[in-house]
PDB file of C-alpha atoms in Angstrom:
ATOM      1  CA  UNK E 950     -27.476 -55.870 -31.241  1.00 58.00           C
ATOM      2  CA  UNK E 951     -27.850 -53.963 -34.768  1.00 86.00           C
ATOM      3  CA  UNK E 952     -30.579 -52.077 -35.985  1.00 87.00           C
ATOM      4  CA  UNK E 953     -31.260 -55.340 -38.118  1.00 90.00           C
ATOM      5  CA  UNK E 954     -31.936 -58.168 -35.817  1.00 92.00           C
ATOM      6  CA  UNK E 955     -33.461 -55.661 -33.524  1.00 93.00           C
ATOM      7  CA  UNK E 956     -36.116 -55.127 -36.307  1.00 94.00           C
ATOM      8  CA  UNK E 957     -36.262 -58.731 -37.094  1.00 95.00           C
ATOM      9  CA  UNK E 958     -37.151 -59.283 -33.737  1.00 96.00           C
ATOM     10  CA  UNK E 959     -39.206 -57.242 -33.546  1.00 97.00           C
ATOM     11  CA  UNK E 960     -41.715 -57.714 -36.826  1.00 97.00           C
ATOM     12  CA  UNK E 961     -40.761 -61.586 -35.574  1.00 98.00           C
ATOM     13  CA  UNK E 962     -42.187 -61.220 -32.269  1.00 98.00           C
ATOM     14  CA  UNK E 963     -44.826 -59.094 -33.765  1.00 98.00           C
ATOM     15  CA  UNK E 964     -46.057 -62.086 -36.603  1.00 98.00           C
ATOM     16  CA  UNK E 965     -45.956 -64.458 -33.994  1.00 98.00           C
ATOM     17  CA  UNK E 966     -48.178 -62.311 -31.348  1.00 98.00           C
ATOM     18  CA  UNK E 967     -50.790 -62.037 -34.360  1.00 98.00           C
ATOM     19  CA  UNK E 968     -51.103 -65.127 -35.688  1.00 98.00           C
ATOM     20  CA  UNK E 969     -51.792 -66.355 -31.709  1.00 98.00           C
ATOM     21  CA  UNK E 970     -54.214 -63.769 -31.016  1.00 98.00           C
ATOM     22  CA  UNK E 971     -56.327 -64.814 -34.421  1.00 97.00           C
ATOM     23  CA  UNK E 972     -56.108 -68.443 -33.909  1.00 97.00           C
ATOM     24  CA  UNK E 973     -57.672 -68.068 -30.391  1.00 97.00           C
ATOM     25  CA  UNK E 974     -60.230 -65.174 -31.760  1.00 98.00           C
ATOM     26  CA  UNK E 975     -61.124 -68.025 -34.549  1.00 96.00           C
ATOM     27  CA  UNK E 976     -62.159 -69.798 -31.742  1.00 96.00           C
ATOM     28  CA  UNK E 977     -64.314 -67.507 -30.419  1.00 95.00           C
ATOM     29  CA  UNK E 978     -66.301 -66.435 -32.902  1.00 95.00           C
ATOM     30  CA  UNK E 979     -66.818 -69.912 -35.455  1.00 94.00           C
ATOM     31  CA  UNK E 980     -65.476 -72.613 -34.482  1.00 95.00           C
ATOM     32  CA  UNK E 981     -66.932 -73.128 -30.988  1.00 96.00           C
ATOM     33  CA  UNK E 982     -70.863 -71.535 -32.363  1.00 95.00           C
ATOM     34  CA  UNK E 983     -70.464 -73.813 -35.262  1.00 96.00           C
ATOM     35  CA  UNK E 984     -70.213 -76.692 -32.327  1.00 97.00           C
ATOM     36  CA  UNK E 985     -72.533 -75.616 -30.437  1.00 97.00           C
ATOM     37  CA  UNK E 986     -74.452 -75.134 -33.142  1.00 97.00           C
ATOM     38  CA  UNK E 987     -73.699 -78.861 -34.184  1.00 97.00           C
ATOM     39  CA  UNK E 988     -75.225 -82.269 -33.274  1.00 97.00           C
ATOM     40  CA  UNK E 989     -73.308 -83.129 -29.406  1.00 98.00           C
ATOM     41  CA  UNK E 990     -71.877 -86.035 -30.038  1.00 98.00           C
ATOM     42  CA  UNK E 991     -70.966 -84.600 -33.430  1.00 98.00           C
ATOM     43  CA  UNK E 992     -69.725 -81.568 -31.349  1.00 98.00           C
ATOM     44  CA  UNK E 993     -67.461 -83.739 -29.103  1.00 98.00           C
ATOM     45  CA  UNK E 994     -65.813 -85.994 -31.937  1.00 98.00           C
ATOM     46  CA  UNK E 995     -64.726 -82.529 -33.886  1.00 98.00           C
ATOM     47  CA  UNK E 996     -63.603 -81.060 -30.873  1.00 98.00           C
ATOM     48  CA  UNK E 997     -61.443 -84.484 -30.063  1.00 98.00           C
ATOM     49  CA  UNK E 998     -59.835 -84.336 -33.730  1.00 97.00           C
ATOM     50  CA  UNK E 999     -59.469 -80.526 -33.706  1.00 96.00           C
ATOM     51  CA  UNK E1000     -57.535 -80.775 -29.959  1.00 96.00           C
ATOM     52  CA  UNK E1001     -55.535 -83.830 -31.572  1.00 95.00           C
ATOM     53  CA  UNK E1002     -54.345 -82.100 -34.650  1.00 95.00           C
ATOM     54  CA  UNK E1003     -53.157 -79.206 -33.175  1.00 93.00           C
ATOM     55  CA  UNK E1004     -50.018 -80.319 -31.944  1.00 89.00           C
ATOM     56  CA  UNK E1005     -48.310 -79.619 -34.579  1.00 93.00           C
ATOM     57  CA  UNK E1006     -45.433 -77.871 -36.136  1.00 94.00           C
ATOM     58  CA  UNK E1007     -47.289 -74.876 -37.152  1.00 93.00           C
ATOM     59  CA  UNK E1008     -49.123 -74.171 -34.413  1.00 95.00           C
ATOM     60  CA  UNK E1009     -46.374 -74.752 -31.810  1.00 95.00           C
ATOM     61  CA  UNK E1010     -44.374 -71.795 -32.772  1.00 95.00           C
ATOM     62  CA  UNK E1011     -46.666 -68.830 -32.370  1.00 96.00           C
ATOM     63  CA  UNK E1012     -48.275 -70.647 -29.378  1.00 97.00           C
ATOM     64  CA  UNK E1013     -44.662 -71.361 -27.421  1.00 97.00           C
ATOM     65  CA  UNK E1014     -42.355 -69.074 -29.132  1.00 98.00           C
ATOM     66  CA  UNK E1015     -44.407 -65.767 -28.958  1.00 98.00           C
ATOM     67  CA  UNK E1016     -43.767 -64.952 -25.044  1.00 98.00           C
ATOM     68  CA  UNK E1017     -40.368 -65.627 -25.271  1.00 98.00           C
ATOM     69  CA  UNK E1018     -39.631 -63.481 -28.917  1.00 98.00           C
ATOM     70  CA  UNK E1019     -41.839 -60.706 -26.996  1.00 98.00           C
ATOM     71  CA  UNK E1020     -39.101 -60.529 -24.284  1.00 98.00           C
ATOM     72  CA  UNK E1021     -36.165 -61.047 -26.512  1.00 97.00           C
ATOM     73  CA  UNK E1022     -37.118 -58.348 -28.564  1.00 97.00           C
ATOM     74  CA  UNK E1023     -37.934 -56.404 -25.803  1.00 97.00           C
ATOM     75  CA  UNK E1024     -34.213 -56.972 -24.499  1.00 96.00           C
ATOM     76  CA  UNK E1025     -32.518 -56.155 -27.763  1.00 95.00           C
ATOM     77  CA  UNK E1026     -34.279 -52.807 -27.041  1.00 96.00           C
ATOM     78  CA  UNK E1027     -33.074 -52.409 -23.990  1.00 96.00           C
ATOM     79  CA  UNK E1028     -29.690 -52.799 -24.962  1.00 94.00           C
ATOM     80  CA  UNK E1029     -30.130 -50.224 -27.603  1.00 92.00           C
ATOM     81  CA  UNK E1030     -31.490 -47.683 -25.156  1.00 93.00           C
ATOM     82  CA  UNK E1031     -34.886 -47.871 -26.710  1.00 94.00           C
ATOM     83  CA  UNK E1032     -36.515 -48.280 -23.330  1.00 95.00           C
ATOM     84  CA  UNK E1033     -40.259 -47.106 -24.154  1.00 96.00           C
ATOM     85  CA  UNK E1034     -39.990 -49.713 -26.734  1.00 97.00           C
ATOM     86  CA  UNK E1035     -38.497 -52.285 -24.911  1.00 97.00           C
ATOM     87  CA  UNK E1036     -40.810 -52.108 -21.921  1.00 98.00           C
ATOM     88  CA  UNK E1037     -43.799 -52.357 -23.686  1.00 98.00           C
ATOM     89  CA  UNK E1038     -42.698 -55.313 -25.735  1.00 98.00           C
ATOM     90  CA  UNK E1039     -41.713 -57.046 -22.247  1.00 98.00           C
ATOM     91  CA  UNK E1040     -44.752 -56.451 -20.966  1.00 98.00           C
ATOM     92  CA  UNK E1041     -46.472 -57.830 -23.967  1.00 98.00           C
ATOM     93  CA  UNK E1042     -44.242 -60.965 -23.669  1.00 98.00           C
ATOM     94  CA  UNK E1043     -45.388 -60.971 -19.654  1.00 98.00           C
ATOM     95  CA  UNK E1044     -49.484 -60.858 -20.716  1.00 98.00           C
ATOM     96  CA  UNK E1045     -49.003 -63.577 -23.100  1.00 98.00           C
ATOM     97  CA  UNK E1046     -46.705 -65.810 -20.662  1.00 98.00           C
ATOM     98  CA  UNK E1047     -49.249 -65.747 -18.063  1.00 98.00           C
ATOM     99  CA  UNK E1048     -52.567 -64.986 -19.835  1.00 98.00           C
ATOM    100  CA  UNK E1049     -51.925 -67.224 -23.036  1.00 98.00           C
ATOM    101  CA  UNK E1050     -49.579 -69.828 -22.583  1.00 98.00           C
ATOM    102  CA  UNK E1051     -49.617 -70.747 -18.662  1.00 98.00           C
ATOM    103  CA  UNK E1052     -53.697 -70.101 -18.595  1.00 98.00           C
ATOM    104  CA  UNK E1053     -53.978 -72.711 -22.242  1.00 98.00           C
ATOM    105  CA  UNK E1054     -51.483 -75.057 -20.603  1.00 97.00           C
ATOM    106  CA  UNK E1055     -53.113 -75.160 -16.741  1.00 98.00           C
ATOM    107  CA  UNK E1056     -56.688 -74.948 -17.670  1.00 98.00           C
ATOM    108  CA  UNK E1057     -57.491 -75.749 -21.574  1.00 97.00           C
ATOM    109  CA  UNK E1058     -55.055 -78.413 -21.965  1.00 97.00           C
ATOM    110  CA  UNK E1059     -56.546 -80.313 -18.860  1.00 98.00           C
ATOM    111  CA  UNK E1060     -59.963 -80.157 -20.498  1.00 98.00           C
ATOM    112  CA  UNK E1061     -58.960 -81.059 -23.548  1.00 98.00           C
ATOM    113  CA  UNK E1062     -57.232 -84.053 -22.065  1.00 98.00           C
ATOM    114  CA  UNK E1063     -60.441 -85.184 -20.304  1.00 98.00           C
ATOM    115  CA  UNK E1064     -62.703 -84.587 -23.177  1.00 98.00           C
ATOM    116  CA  UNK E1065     -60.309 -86.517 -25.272  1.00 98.00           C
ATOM    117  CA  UNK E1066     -60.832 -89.433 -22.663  1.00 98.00           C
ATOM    118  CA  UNK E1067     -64.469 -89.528 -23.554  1.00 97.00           C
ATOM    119  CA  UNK E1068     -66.317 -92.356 -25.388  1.00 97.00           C
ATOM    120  CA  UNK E1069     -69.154 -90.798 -27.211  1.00 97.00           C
ATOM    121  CA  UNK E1070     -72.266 -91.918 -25.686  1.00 97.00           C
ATOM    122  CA  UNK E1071     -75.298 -92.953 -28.324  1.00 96.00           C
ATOM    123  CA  UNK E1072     -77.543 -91.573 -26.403  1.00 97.00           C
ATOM    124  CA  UNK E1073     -78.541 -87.574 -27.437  1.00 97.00           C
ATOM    125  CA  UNK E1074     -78.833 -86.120 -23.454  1.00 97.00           C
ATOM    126  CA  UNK E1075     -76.189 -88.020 -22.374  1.00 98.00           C
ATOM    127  CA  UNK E1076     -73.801 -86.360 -25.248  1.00 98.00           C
ATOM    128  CA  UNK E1077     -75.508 -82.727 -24.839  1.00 98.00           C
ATOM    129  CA  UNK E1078     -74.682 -82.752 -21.242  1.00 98.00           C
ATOM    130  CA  UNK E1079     -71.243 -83.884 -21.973  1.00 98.00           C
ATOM    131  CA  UNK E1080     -70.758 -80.991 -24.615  1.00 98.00           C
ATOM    132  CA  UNK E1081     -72.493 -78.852 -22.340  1.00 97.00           C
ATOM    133  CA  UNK E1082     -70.385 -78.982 -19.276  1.00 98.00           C
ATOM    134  CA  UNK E1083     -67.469 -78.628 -21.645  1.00 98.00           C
ATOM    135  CA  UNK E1084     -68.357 -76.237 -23.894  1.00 98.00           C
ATOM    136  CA  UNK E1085     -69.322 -73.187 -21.661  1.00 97.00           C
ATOM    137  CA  UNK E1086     -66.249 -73.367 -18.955  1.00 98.00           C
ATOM    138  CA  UNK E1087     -63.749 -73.953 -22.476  1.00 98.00           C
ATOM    139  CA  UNK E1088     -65.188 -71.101 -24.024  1.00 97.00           C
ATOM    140  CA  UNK E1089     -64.749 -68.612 -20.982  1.00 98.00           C
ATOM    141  CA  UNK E1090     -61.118 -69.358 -20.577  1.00 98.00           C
ATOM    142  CA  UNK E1091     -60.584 -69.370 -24.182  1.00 98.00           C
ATOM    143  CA  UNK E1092     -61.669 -65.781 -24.247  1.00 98.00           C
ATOM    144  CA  UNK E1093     -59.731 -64.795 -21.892  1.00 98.00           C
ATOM    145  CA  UNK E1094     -56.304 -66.072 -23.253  1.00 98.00           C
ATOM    146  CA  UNK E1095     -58.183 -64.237 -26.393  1.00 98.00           C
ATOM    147  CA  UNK E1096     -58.107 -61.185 -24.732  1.00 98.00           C
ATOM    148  CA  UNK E1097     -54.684 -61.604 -23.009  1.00 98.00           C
ATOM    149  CA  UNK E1098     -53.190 -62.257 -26.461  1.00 98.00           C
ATOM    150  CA  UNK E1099     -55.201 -59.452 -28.189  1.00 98.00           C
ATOM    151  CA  UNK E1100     -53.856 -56.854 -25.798  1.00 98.00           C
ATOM    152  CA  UNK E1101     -50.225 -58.631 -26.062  1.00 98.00           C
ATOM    153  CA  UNK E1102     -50.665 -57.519 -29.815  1.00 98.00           C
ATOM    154  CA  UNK E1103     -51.675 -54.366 -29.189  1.00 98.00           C
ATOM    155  CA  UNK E1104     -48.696 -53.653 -26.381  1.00 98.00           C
ATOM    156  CA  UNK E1105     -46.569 -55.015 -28.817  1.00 98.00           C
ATOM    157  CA  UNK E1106     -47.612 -52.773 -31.440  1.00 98.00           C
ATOM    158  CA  UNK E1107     -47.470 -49.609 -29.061  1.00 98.00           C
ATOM    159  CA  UNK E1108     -43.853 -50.730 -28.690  1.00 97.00           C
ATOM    160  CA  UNK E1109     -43.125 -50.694 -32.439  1.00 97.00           C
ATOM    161  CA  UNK E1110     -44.703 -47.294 -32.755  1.00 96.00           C
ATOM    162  CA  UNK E1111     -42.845 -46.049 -30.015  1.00 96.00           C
ATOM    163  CA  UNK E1112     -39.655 -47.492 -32.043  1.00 94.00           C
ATOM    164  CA  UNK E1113     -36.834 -44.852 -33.051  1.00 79.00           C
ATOM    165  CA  UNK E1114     -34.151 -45.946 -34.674  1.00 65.00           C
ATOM    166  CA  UNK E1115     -30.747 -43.655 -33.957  1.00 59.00           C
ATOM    167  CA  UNK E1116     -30.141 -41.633 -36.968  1.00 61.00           C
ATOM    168  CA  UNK E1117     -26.196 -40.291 -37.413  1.00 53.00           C
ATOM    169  CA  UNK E1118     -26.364 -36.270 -38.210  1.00 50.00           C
TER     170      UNK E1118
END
């Protein structure tokens, strides 16, 4: 690989790594207060558009493409013998895999899917304690993919800084 895709991968896989860990952190600390902050069956209805719109094309590359440009770059750097580089920005591809992608797809997907099955009811408790057993468990897992992806970022980054490029004398 030449010095140029390697750094095109690399400030690619970097992009996509921080535009996934802000959209998640966006989550934590707005959007979901600004539900719970909101009326429940007000809460729910949002939260069934917001869950519907984001399939889109957008969103889906950062959110599927970032694991796997993580570990390509990572590879290209292997290949050029930049191994401190390269095994950080595997490892940063690994965390979001498995703490981003696999966690949104086994856990937040599935809740999104039931809440999406919901009919608001017109009754006030009955819609708090639908937004309520929702709310909390989606929350906790999204910070945790937060999290993952925020430290994929910052392994990613280490790997950049760790970066060399070979220099002819």
């Amino acid at each position: 690989m030449t010095r140029a895709i390697t750094l095109i991968l690399m400030l690619t896989a970097l992009l996509h790594s921080a535009a996934i860990f802000g959209f998640f952190y966006a989550w934590v600390c707005s959007t979901m207060w600004g539900l719970d902050a909101a009326e429940p069956a007000t809460a729910i209805a949002a939260m069934q558009a917001m869950n519907a719109s984001v399939r889109n094309a957008v969103f889906a590359p950062a959110f599927f493409a970032t694991p796997f440009l993580l570990i390509l770059a990572g590879a290209c750097l292997w290949t050029r013998k930049r191994r401190s580089s390269a095994t950080f920005f595997g490892l940063a591809g690994l965390v979001y895999l498995f703490g981003g992608l696999v966690l949104t797809m086994a856990v937040n997907v599935p809740m999104n899917e039931a809440l999406a099955l919901v009919t608001i009811p017109d009754d006030a408790n009955a819609a708090a304690q639908i937004w309520n057993d929702y709310s909390g468990p989606w929350q906790f897992w999204n910070q945790t993919r937060t999290v993952a992806s925020g430290l994929s970022f910052l392994l990613a980054a280490w790997g950049a800084v760790l970066y060399r490029p070979v220099t002819m004398s």
